Amino acid sequence: ALSGGAASGGATSATSSASPSGARRQAAVGLSGLLAQSVSDRAAVTAAAVDVRACGSSLRQDARTFSHEASSRQQLLAKLAGLPGRSALPAALLQNLTSAWQASAQVDTDLARWTQDNIARGCHRGHGARSDAYLRASDVPEGQATVAKKAFAAEWNPIARQYGLATYQRSQL
């Protein structure tokens, strides 16, 4: 549903999507829609993390944001697994994105637990925040996500440019 409208627009005809290059374009357009959702999710997570680090007034909402975004990433993973024409895209590209989203979902889960700790035990700014086990636990999957996102962006951007789709930097995904 997310990619259906974009993929069936005037840019791709029924006959061209039957060819290998048409199938690849259709898959790229569909993937572009998933990436746009991921970028939106990333913005929400970033804003929530800033608020928690500042011991802001929205900690309960921040915890809900992290939990929601972890769930959203799982939904993106399911959509990616069922993406029409995905076999026309490079396997390494799909694996890097899958790894990035899986690791990011774990980070979001860890950050939700960190926020819950801040709610339950009191908020700690700066160095004191690093003593939280959930925040420290998020470091490993964050590193994994960063590596996978960088590799994905390097593979995605030439494909995106080929079809006139949005390109991304690692930090946006």
mmCIF file with all atom_site columns, C-alpha atoms in Angstrom:
data_model
loop_
_atom_site.group_PDB
_atom_site.id
_atom_site.type_symbol
_atom_site.label_atom_id
_atom_site.label_alt_id
_atom_site.label_comp_id
_atom_site.label_asym_id
_atom_site.label_entity_id
_atom_site.label_seq_id
_atom_site.pdbx_PDB_ins_code
_atom_site.Cartn_x
_atom_site.Cartn_y
_atom_site.Cartn_z
_atom_site.occupancy
_atom_site.B_iso_or_equiv
_atom_site.pdbx_formal_charge
_atom_site.auth_seq_id
_atom_site.auth_comp_id
_atom_site.auth_asym_id
_atom_site.auth_atom_id
_atom_site.pdbx_PDB_model_num
ATOM 1   C CA . ALA A 1 1   ? 0.000  0.000  0.000   1.00 0.00 ? 1   ALA A CA 1
ATOM 2   C CA . LEU A 1 2   ? 2.814  2.409  0.826   1.00 0.00 ? 2   LEU A CA 1
ATOM 3   C CA . SER A 1 3   ? 4.552  1.992  -2.506  1.00 0.00 ? 3   SER A CA 1
ATOM 4   C CA . GLY A 1 4   ? 1.556  1.130  -4.666  1.00 0.00 ? 4   GLY A CA 1
ATOM 5   C CA . GLY A 1 5   ? 0.642  4.662  -5.664  1.00 0.00 ? 5   GLY A CA 1
ATOM 6   C CA . ALA A 1 6   ? 4.200  5.695  -6.380  1.00 0.00 ? 6   ALA A CA 1
ATOM 7   C CA . ALA A 1 7   ? 5.026  2.551  -8.317  1.00 0.00 ? 7   ALA A CA 1
ATOM 8   C CA . SER A 1 8   ? 1.903  2.695  -10.475 1.00 0.00 ? 8   SER A CA 1
ATOM 9   C CA . GLY A 1 9   ? 2.304  6.385  -11.348 1.00 0.00 ? 9   GLY A CA 1
ATOM 10  C CA . GLY A 1 10  ? 2.973  7.643  -14.850 1.00 0.00 ? 10  GLY A CA 1
ATOM 11  C CA . ALA A 1 11  ? 6.698  6.927  -14.614 1.00 0.00 ? 11  ALA A CA 1
ATOM 12  C CA . THR A 1 12  ? 6.335  3.144  -14.795 1.00 0.00 ? 12  THR A CA 1
ATOM 13  C CA . SER A 1 13  ? 4.048  1.432  -17.271 1.00 0.00 ? 13  SER A CA 1
ATOM 14  C CA . ALA A 1 14  ? 2.765  -2.122 -16.968 1.00 0.00 ? 14  ALA A CA 1
ATOM 15  C CA . THR A 1 15  ? 4.953  -3.270 -19.830 1.00 0.00 ? 15  THR A CA 1
ATOM 16  C CA . SER A 1 16  ? 8.144  -1.684 -18.533 1.00 0.00 ? 16  SER A CA 1
ATOM 17  C CA . SER A 1 17  ? 7.713  -3.180 -15.051 1.00 0.00 ? 17  SER A CA 1
ATOM 18  C CA . ALA A 1 18  ? 7.717  -6.658 -16.645 1.00 0.00 ? 18  ALA A CA 1
ATOM 19  C CA . SER A 1 19  ? 11.293 -6.146 -17.881 1.00 0.00 ? 19  SER A CA 1
ATOM 20  C CA . PRO A 1 20  ? 14.257 -6.641 -15.530 1.00 0.00 ? 20  PRO A CA 1
ATOM 21  C CA . SER A 1 21  ? 15.002 -2.901 -15.484 1.00 0.00 ? 21  SER A CA 1
ATOM 22  C CA . GLY A 1 22  ? 11.301 -2.136 -14.947 1.00 0.00 ? 22  GLY A CA 1
ATOM 23  C CA . ALA A 1 23  ? 11.132 -4.587 -12.043 1.00 0.00 ? 23  ALA A CA 1
ATOM 24  C CA . ARG A 1 24  ? 14.226 -3.013 -10.535 1.00 0.00 ? 24  ARG A CA 1
ATOM 25  C CA . ARG A 1 25  ? 12.736 0.464  -10.892 1.00 0.00 ? 25  ARG A CA 1
ATOM 26  C CA . GLN A 1 26  ? 9.470  -0.666 -9.303  1.00 0.00 ? 26  GLN A CA 1
ATOM 27  C CA . ALA A 1 27  ? 11.343 -2.265 -6.393  1.00 0.00 ? 27  ALA A CA 1
ATOM 28  C CA . ALA A 1 28  ? 13.477 0.868  -5.984  1.00 0.00 ? 28  ALA A CA 1
ATOM 29  C CA . VAL A 1 29  ? 10.373 3.085  -5.904  1.00 0.00 ? 29  VAL A CA 1
ATOM 30  C CA . GLY A 1 30  ? 8.790  0.807  -3.306  1.00 0.00 ? 30  GLY A CA 1
ATOM 31  C CA . LEU A 1 31  ? 11.952 0.811  -1.225  1.00 0.00 ? 31  LEU A CA 1
ATOM 32  C CA . SER A 1 32  ? 12.112 4.598  -1.502  1.00 0.00 ? 32  SER A CA 1
ATOM 33  C CA . GLY A 1 33  ? 8.713  4.787  0.226   1.00 0.00 ? 33  GLY A CA 1
ATOM 34  C CA . LEU A 1 34  ? 9.962  2.611  3.090   1.00 0.00 ? 34  LEU A CA 1
ATOM 35  C CA . LEU A 1 35  ? 13.062 4.771  3.418   1.00 0.00 ? 35  LEU A CA 1
ATOM 36  C CA . ALA A 1 36  ? 10.945 7.919  3.658   1.00 0.00 ? 36  ALA A CA 1
ATOM 37  C CA . GLN A 1 37  ? 9.081  6.376  6.594   1.00 0.00 ? 37  GLN A CA 1
ATOM 38  C CA . SER A 1 38  ? 12.388 5.389  8.201   1.00 0.00 ? 38  SER A CA 1
ATOM 39  C CA . VAL A 1 39  ? 13.653 8.970  7.914   1.00 0.00 ? 39  VAL A CA 1
ATOM 40  C CA . SER A 1 40  ? 10.511 10.193 9.683   1.00 0.00 ? 40  SER A CA 1
ATOM 41  C CA . ASP A 1 41  ? 11.011 7.575  12.417  1.00 0.00 ? 41  ASP A CA 1
ATOM 42  C CA . ARG A 1 42  ? 14.628 8.627  12.852  1.00 0.00 ? 42  ARG A CA 1
ATOM 43  C CA . ALA A 1 43  ? 13.594 12.258 13.365  1.00 0.00 ? 43  ALA A CA 1
ATOM 44  C CA . ALA A 1 44  ? 11.171 11.261 16.152  1.00 0.00 ? 44  ALA A CA 1
ATOM 45  C CA . VAL A 1 45  ? 13.827 9.127  17.878  1.00 0.00 ? 45  VAL A CA 1
ATOM 46  C CA . THR A 1 46  ? 16.403 11.895 17.662  1.00 0.00 ? 46  THR A CA 1
ATOM 47  C CA . ALA A 1 47  ? 14.023 14.452 19.186  1.00 0.00 ? 47  ALA A CA 1
ATOM 48  C CA . ALA A 1 48  ? 13.087 12.062 22.006  1.00 0.00 ? 48  ALA A CA 1
ATOM 49  C CA . ALA A 1 49  ? 16.757 11.289 22.754  1.00 0.00 ? 49  ALA A CA 1
ATOM 50  C CA . VAL A 1 50  ? 17.554 14.998 22.981  1.00 0.00 ? 50  VAL A CA 1
ATOM 51  C CA . ASP A 1 51  ? 14.681 15.473 25.432  1.00 0.00 ? 51  ASP A CA 1
ATOM 52  C CA . VAL A 1 52  ? 15.731 12.535 27.630  1.00 0.00 ? 52  VAL A CA 1
ATOM 53  C CA . ARG A 1 53  ? 19.386 13.637 27.685  1.00 0.00 ? 53  ARG A CA 1
ATOM 54  C CA . ALA A 1 54  ? 18.200 17.082 28.826  1.00 0.00 ? 54  ALA A CA 1
ATOM 55  C CA . CYS A 1 55  ? 15.905 15.545 31.478  1.00 0.00 ? 55  CYS A CA 1
ATOM 56  C CA . GLY A 1 56  ? 13.079 17.248 29.625  1.00 0.00 ? 56  GLY A CA 1
ATOM 57  C CA . SER A 1 57  ? 9.469  17.449 30.615  1.00 0.00 ? 57  SER A CA 1
ATOM 58  C CA . SER A 1 58  ? 8.263  14.819 28.108  1.00 0.00 ? 58  SER A CA 1
ATOM 59  C CA . LEU A 1 59  ? 9.927  11.652 29.430  1.00 0.00 ? 59  LEU A CA 1
ATOM 60  C CA . ARG A 1 60  ? 6.740  9.570  29.360  1.00 0.00 ? 60  ARG A CA 1
ATOM 61  C CA . GLN A 1 61  ? 6.069  10.617 25.767  1.00 0.00 ? 61  GLN A CA 1
ATOM 62  C CA . ASP A 1 62  ? 9.715  9.959  24.906  1.00 0.00 ? 62  ASP A CA 1
ATOM 63  C CA . ALA A 1 63  ? 9.422  6.390  26.230  1.00 0.00 ? 63  ALA A CA 1
ATOM 64  C CA . ARG A 1 64  ? 6.307  5.895  24.098  1.00 0.00 ? 64  ARG A CA 1
ATOM 65  C CA . THR A 1 65  ? 8.124  7.353  21.080  1.00 0.00 ? 65  THR A CA 1
ATOM 66  C CA . PHE A 1 66  ? 11.036 4.912  21.428  1.00 0.00 ? 66  PHE A CA 1
ATOM 67  C CA . SER A 1 67  ? 8.675  1.955  21.856  1.00 0.00 ? 67  SER A CA 1
ATOM 68  C CA . HIS A 1 68  ? 6.542  3.057  18.911  1.00 0.00 ? 68  HIS A CA 1
ATOM 69  C CA . GLU A 1 69  ? 9.575  3.509  16.695  1.00 0.00 ? 69  GLU A CA 1
ATOM 70  C CA . ALA A 1 70  ? 10.960 0.074  17.625  1.00 0.00 ? 70  ALA A CA 1
ATOM 71  C CA . SER A 1 71  ? 7.614  -1.361 16.540  1.00 0.00 ? 71  SER A CA 1
ATOM 72  C CA . SER A 1 72  ? 7.632  0.779  13.397  1.00 0.00 ? 72  SER A CA 1
ATOM 73  C CA . ARG A 1 73  ? 11.047 -0.574 12.449  1.00 0.00 ? 73  ARG A CA 1
ATOM 74  C CA . GLN A 1 74  ? 9.735  -4.120 12.850  1.00 0.00 ? 74  GLN A CA 1
ATOM 75  C CA . GLN A 1 75  ? 6.887  -3.202 10.506  1.00 0.00 ? 75  GLN A CA 1
ATOM 76  C CA . LEU A 1 76  ? 9.376  -1.750 8.023   1.00 0.00 ? 76  LEU A CA 1
ATOM 77  C CA . LEU A 1 77  ? 11.356 -4.997 8.192   1.00 0.00 ? 77  LEU A CA 1
ATOM 78  C CA . ALA A 1 78  ? 8.208  -6.982 7.387   1.00 0.00 ? 78  ALA A CA 1
ATOM 79  C CA . LYS A 1 79  ? 7.409  -4.674 4.464   1.00 0.00 ? 79  LYS A CA 1
ATOM 80  C CA . LEU A 1 80  ? 10.990 -4.941 3.232   1.00 0.00 ? 80  LEU A CA 1
ATOM 81  C CA . ALA A 1 81  ? 10.797 -8.750 3.363   1.00 0.00 ? 81  ALA A CA 1
ATOM 82  C CA . GLY A 1 82  ? 7.634  -8.637 1.231   1.00 0.00 ? 82  GLY A CA 1
ATOM 83  C CA . LEU A 1 83  ? 8.714  -5.825 -1.099  1.00 0.00 ? 83  LEU A CA 1
ATOM 84  C CA . PRO A 1 84  ? 7.471  -6.577 -4.620  1.00 0.00 ? 84  PRO A CA 1
ATOM 85  C CA . GLY A 1 85  ? 10.383 -7.125 -6.981  1.00 0.00 ? 85  GLY A CA 1
ATOM 86  C CA . ARG A 1 86  ? 12.980 -7.121 -4.203  1.00 0.00 ? 86  ARG A CA 1
ATOM 87  C CA . SER A 1 87  ? 14.961 -9.809 -6.053  1.00 0.00 ? 87  SER A CA 1
ATOM 88  C CA . ALA A 1 88  ? 15.747 -7.186 -8.718  1.00 0.00 ? 88  ALA A CA 1
ATOM 89  C CA . LEU A 1 89  ? 17.717 -5.186 -6.124  1.00 0.00 ? 89  LEU A CA 1
ATOM 90  C CA . PRO A 1 90  ? 21.236 -6.120 -4.971  1.00 0.00 ? 90  PRO A CA 1
ATOM 91  C CA . ALA A 1 91  ? 21.162 -8.705 -2.176  1.00 0.00 ? 91  ALA A CA 1
ATOM 92  C CA . ALA A 1 92  ? 23.880 -6.849 -0.225  1.00 0.00 ? 92  ALA A CA 1
ATOM 93  C CA . LEU A 1 93  ? 21.805 -3.656 -0.289  1.00 0.00 ? 93  LEU A CA 1
ATOM 94  C CA . LEU A 1 94  ? 18.797 -5.462 1.165   1.00 0.00 ? 94  LEU A CA 1
ATOM 95  C CA . GLN A 1 95  ? 20.915 -7.261 3.773   1.00 0.00 ? 95  GLN A CA 1
ATOM 96  C CA . ASN A 1 96  ? 22.558 -4.024 4.907   1.00 0.00 ? 96  ASN A CA 1
ATOM 97  C CA . LEU A 1 97  ? 19.201 -2.314 5.280   1.00 0.00 ? 97  LEU A CA 1
ATOM 98  C CA . THR A 1 98  ? 17.773 -5.304 7.136   1.00 0.00 ? 98  THR A CA 1
ATOM 99  C CA . SER A 1 99  ? 20.759 -5.314 9.506   1.00 0.00 ? 99  SER A CA 1
ATOM 100 C CA . ALA A 1 100 ? 20.489 -1.558 10.018  1.00 0.00 ? 100 ALA A CA 1
ATOM 101 C CA . TRP A 1 101 ? 16.785 -1.667 10.853  1.00 0.00 ? 101 TRP A CA 1
ATOM 102 C CA . GLN A 1 102 ? 17.142 -4.699 13.135  1.00 0.00 ? 102 GLN A CA 1
ATOM 103 C CA . ALA A 1 103 ? 19.936 -2.994 15.075  1.00 0.00 ? 103 ALA A CA 1
ATOM 104 C CA . SER A 1 104 ? 18.031 0.301  15.168  1.00 0.00 ? 104 SER A CA 1
ATOM 105 C CA . ALA A 1 105 ? 14.958 -1.455 16.567  1.00 0.00 ? 105 ALA A CA 1
ATOM 106 C CA . GLN A 1 106 ? 17.144 -2.830 19.368  1.00 0.00 ? 106 GLN A CA 1
ATOM 107 C CA . VAL A 1 107 ? 18.551 0.646  20.031  1.00 0.00 ? 107 VAL A CA 1
ATOM 108 C CA . ASP A 1 108 ? 15.015 2.061  20.205  1.00 0.00 ? 108 ASP A CA 1
ATOM 109 C CA . THR A 1 109 ? 14.021 -0.677 22.677  1.00 0.00 ? 109 THR A CA 1
ATOM 110 C CA . ASP A 1 110 ? 17.086 0.018  24.832  1.00 0.00 ? 110 ASP A CA 1
ATOM 111 C CA . LEU A 1 111 ? 16.381 3.761  24.756  1.00 0.00 ? 111 LEU A CA 1
ATOM 112 C CA . ALA A 1 112 ? 12.784 3.161  25.820  1.00 0.00 ? 112 ALA A CA 1
ATOM 113 C CA . ARG A 1 113 ? 14.062 1.179  28.816  1.00 0.00 ? 113 ARG A CA 1
ATOM 114 C CA . TRP A 1 114 ? 16.633 3.916  29.580  1.00 0.00 ? 114 TRP A CA 1
ATOM 115 C CA . THR A 1 115 ? 13.845 6.483  29.565  1.00 0.00 ? 115 THR A CA 1
ATOM 116 C CA . GLN A 1 116 ? 11.744 4.297  31.874  1.00 0.00 ? 116 GLN A CA 1
ATOM 117 C CA . ASP A 1 117 ? 14.731 4.157  34.247  1.00 0.00 ? 117 ASP A CA 1
ATOM 118 C CA . ASN A 1 118 ? 14.908 7.945  34.172  1.00 0.00 ? 118 ASN A CA 1
ATOM 119 C CA . ILE A 1 119 ? 11.215 8.136  35.027  1.00 0.00 ? 119 ILE A CA 1
ATOM 120 C CA . ALA A 1 120 ? 11.470 5.572  37.835  1.00 0.00 ? 120 ALA A CA 1
ATOM 121 C CA . ARG A 1 121 ? 14.821 6.543  39.384  1.00 0.00 ? 121 ARG A CA 1
ATOM 122 C CA . GLY A 1 122 ? 15.161 10.187 38.492  1.00 0.00 ? 122 GLY A CA 1
ATOM 123 C CA . CYS A 1 123 ? 16.825 11.743 35.521  1.00 0.00 ? 123 CYS A CA 1
ATOM 124 C CA . HIS A 1 124 ? 20.626 12.112 35.313  1.00 0.00 ? 124 HIS A CA 1
ATOM 125 C CA . ARG A 1 125 ? 22.284 14.472 32.863  1.00 0.00 ? 125 ARG A CA 1
ATOM 126 C CA . GLY A 1 126 ? 25.744 14.213 31.408  1.00 0.00 ? 126 GLY A CA 1
ATOM 127 C CA . HIS A 1 127 ? 28.138 11.572 32.687  1.00 0.00 ? 127 HIS A CA 1
ATOM 128 C CA . GLY A 1 128 ? 25.606 10.236 35.219  1.00 0.00 ? 128 GLY A CA 1
ATOM 129 C CA . ALA A 1 129 ? 23.342 9.185  32.354  1.00 0.00 ? 129 ALA A CA 1
ATOM 130 C CA . ARG A 1 130 ? 26.057 6.817  31.056  1.00 0.00 ? 130 ARG A CA 1
ATOM 131 C CA . SER A 1 131 ? 25.726 4.730  34.213  1.00 0.00 ? 131 SER A CA 1
ATOM 132 C CA . ASP A 1 132 ? 22.360 3.418  33.005  1.00 0.00 ? 132 ASP A CA 1
ATOM 133 C CA . ALA A 1 133 ? 22.719 -0.184 31.787  1.00 0.00 ? 133 ALA A CA 1
ATOM 134 C CA . TYR A 1 134 ? 20.133 0.230  29.016  1.00 0.00 ? 134 TYR A CA 1
ATOM 135 C CA . LEU A 1 135 ? 21.811 3.325  27.630  1.00 0.00 ? 135 LEU A CA 1
ATOM 136 C CA . ARG A 1 136 ? 25.174 1.520  27.642  1.00 0.00 ? 136 ARG A CA 1
ATOM 137 C CA . ALA A 1 137 ? 23.534 -1.532 26.056  1.00 0.00 ? 137 ALA A CA 1
ATOM 138 C CA . SER A 1 138 ? 22.379 0.600  23.134  1.00 0.00 ? 138 SER A CA 1
ATOM 139 C CA . ASP A 1 139 ? 26.001 1.312  22.138  1.00 0.00 ? 139 ASP A CA 1
ATOM 140 C CA . VAL A 1 140 ? 26.620 -2.065 20.471  1.00 0.00 ? 140 VAL A CA 1
ATOM 141 C CA . PRO A 1 141 ? 23.543 -2.139 18.216  1.00 0.00 ? 141 PRO A CA 1
ATOM 142 C CA . GLU A 1 142 ? 24.024 1.585  17.503  1.00 0.00 ? 142 GLU A CA 1
ATOM 143 C CA . GLY A 1 143 ? 27.495 0.808  16.167  1.00 0.00 ? 143 GLY A CA 1
ATOM 144 C CA . GLN A 1 144 ? 26.124 -2.093 14.112  1.00 0.00 ? 144 GLN A CA 1
ATOM 145 C CA . ALA A 1 145 ? 23.362 0.114  12.698  1.00 0.00 ? 145 ALA A CA 1
ATOM 146 C CA . THR A 1 146 ? 25.849 2.835  11.786  1.00 0.00 ? 146 THR A CA 1
ATOM 147 C CA . VAL A 1 147 ? 28.061 0.443  9.810   1.00 0.00 ? 147 VAL A CA 1
ATOM 148 C CA . ALA A 1 148 ? 25.086 -1.132 8.001   1.00 0.00 ? 148 ALA A CA 1
ATOM 149 C CA . LYS A 1 149 ? 23.484 2.256  7.240   1.00 0.00 ? 149 LYS A CA 1
ATOM 150 C CA . LYS A 1 150 ? 26.733 3.575  5.780   1.00 0.00 ? 150 LYS A CA 1
ATOM 151 C CA . ALA A 1 151 ? 27.088 0.518  3.538   1.00 0.00 ? 151 ALA A CA 1
ATOM 152 C CA . PHE A 1 152 ? 23.422 0.697  2.528   1.00 0.00 ? 152 PHE A CA 1
ATOM 153 C CA . ALA A 1 153 ? 23.614 4.406  1.622   1.00 0.00 ? 153 ALA A CA 1
ATOM 154 C CA . ALA A 1 154 ? 26.704 3.783  -0.524  1.00 0.00 ? 154 ALA A CA 1
ATOM 155 C CA . GLU A 1 155 ? 24.790 1.090  -2.446  1.00 0.00 ? 155 GLU A CA 1
ATOM 156 C CA . TRP A 1 156 ? 21.417 2.870  -2.508  1.00 0.00 ? 156 TRP A CA 1
ATOM 157 C CA . ASN A 1 157 ? 22.419 6.335  -3.669  1.00 0.00 ? 157 ASN A CA 1
ATOM 158 C CA . PRO A 1 158 ? 23.586 5.336  -7.192  1.00 0.00 ? 158 PRO A CA 1
ATOM 159 C CA . ILE A 1 159 ? 20.354 3.373  -7.679  1.00 0.00 ? 159 ILE A CA 1
ATOM 160 C CA . ALA A 1 160 ? 18.288 6.273  -6.343  1.00 0.00 ? 160 ALA A CA 1
ATOM 161 C CA . ARG A 1 161 ? 20.005 8.739  -8.681  1.00 0.00 ? 161 ARG A CA 1
ATOM 162 C CA . GLN A 1 162 ? 19.405 6.389  -11.617 1.00 0.00 ? 162 GLN A CA 1
ATOM 163 C CA . TYR A 1 163 ? 15.646 6.510  -11.003 1.00 0.00 ? 163 TYR A CA 1
ATOM 164 C CA . GLY A 1 164 ? 15.354 10.078 -9.716  1.00 0.00 ? 164 GLY A CA 1
ATOM 165 C CA . LEU A 1 165 ? 14.640 8.986  -6.118  1.00 0.00 ? 165 LEU A CA 1
ATOM 166 C CA . ALA A 1 166 ? 15.792 10.510 -2.844  1.00 0.00 ? 166 ALA A CA 1
ATOM 167 C CA . THR A 1 167 ? 19.343 9.799  -1.747  1.00 0.00 ? 167 THR A CA 1
ATOM 168 C CA . TYR A 1 168 ? 20.328 9.491  1.913   1.00 0.00 ? 168 TYR A CA 1
ATOM 169 C CA . GLN A 1 169 ? 23.252 9.865  4.245   1.00 0.00 ? 169 GLN A CA 1
ATOM 170 C CA . ARG A 1 170 ? 23.772 7.310  6.999   1.00 0.00 ? 170 ARG A CA 1
ATOM 171 C CA . SER A 1 171 ? 22.700 9.806  9.645   1.00 0.00 ? 171 SER A CA 1
ATOM 172 C CA . GLN A 1 172 ? 19.263 10.226 8.042   1.00 0.00 ? 172 GLN A CA 1
ATOM 173 C CA . LEU A 1 173 ? 18.235 6.566  8.140   1.00 0.00 ? 173 LEU A CA 1
#
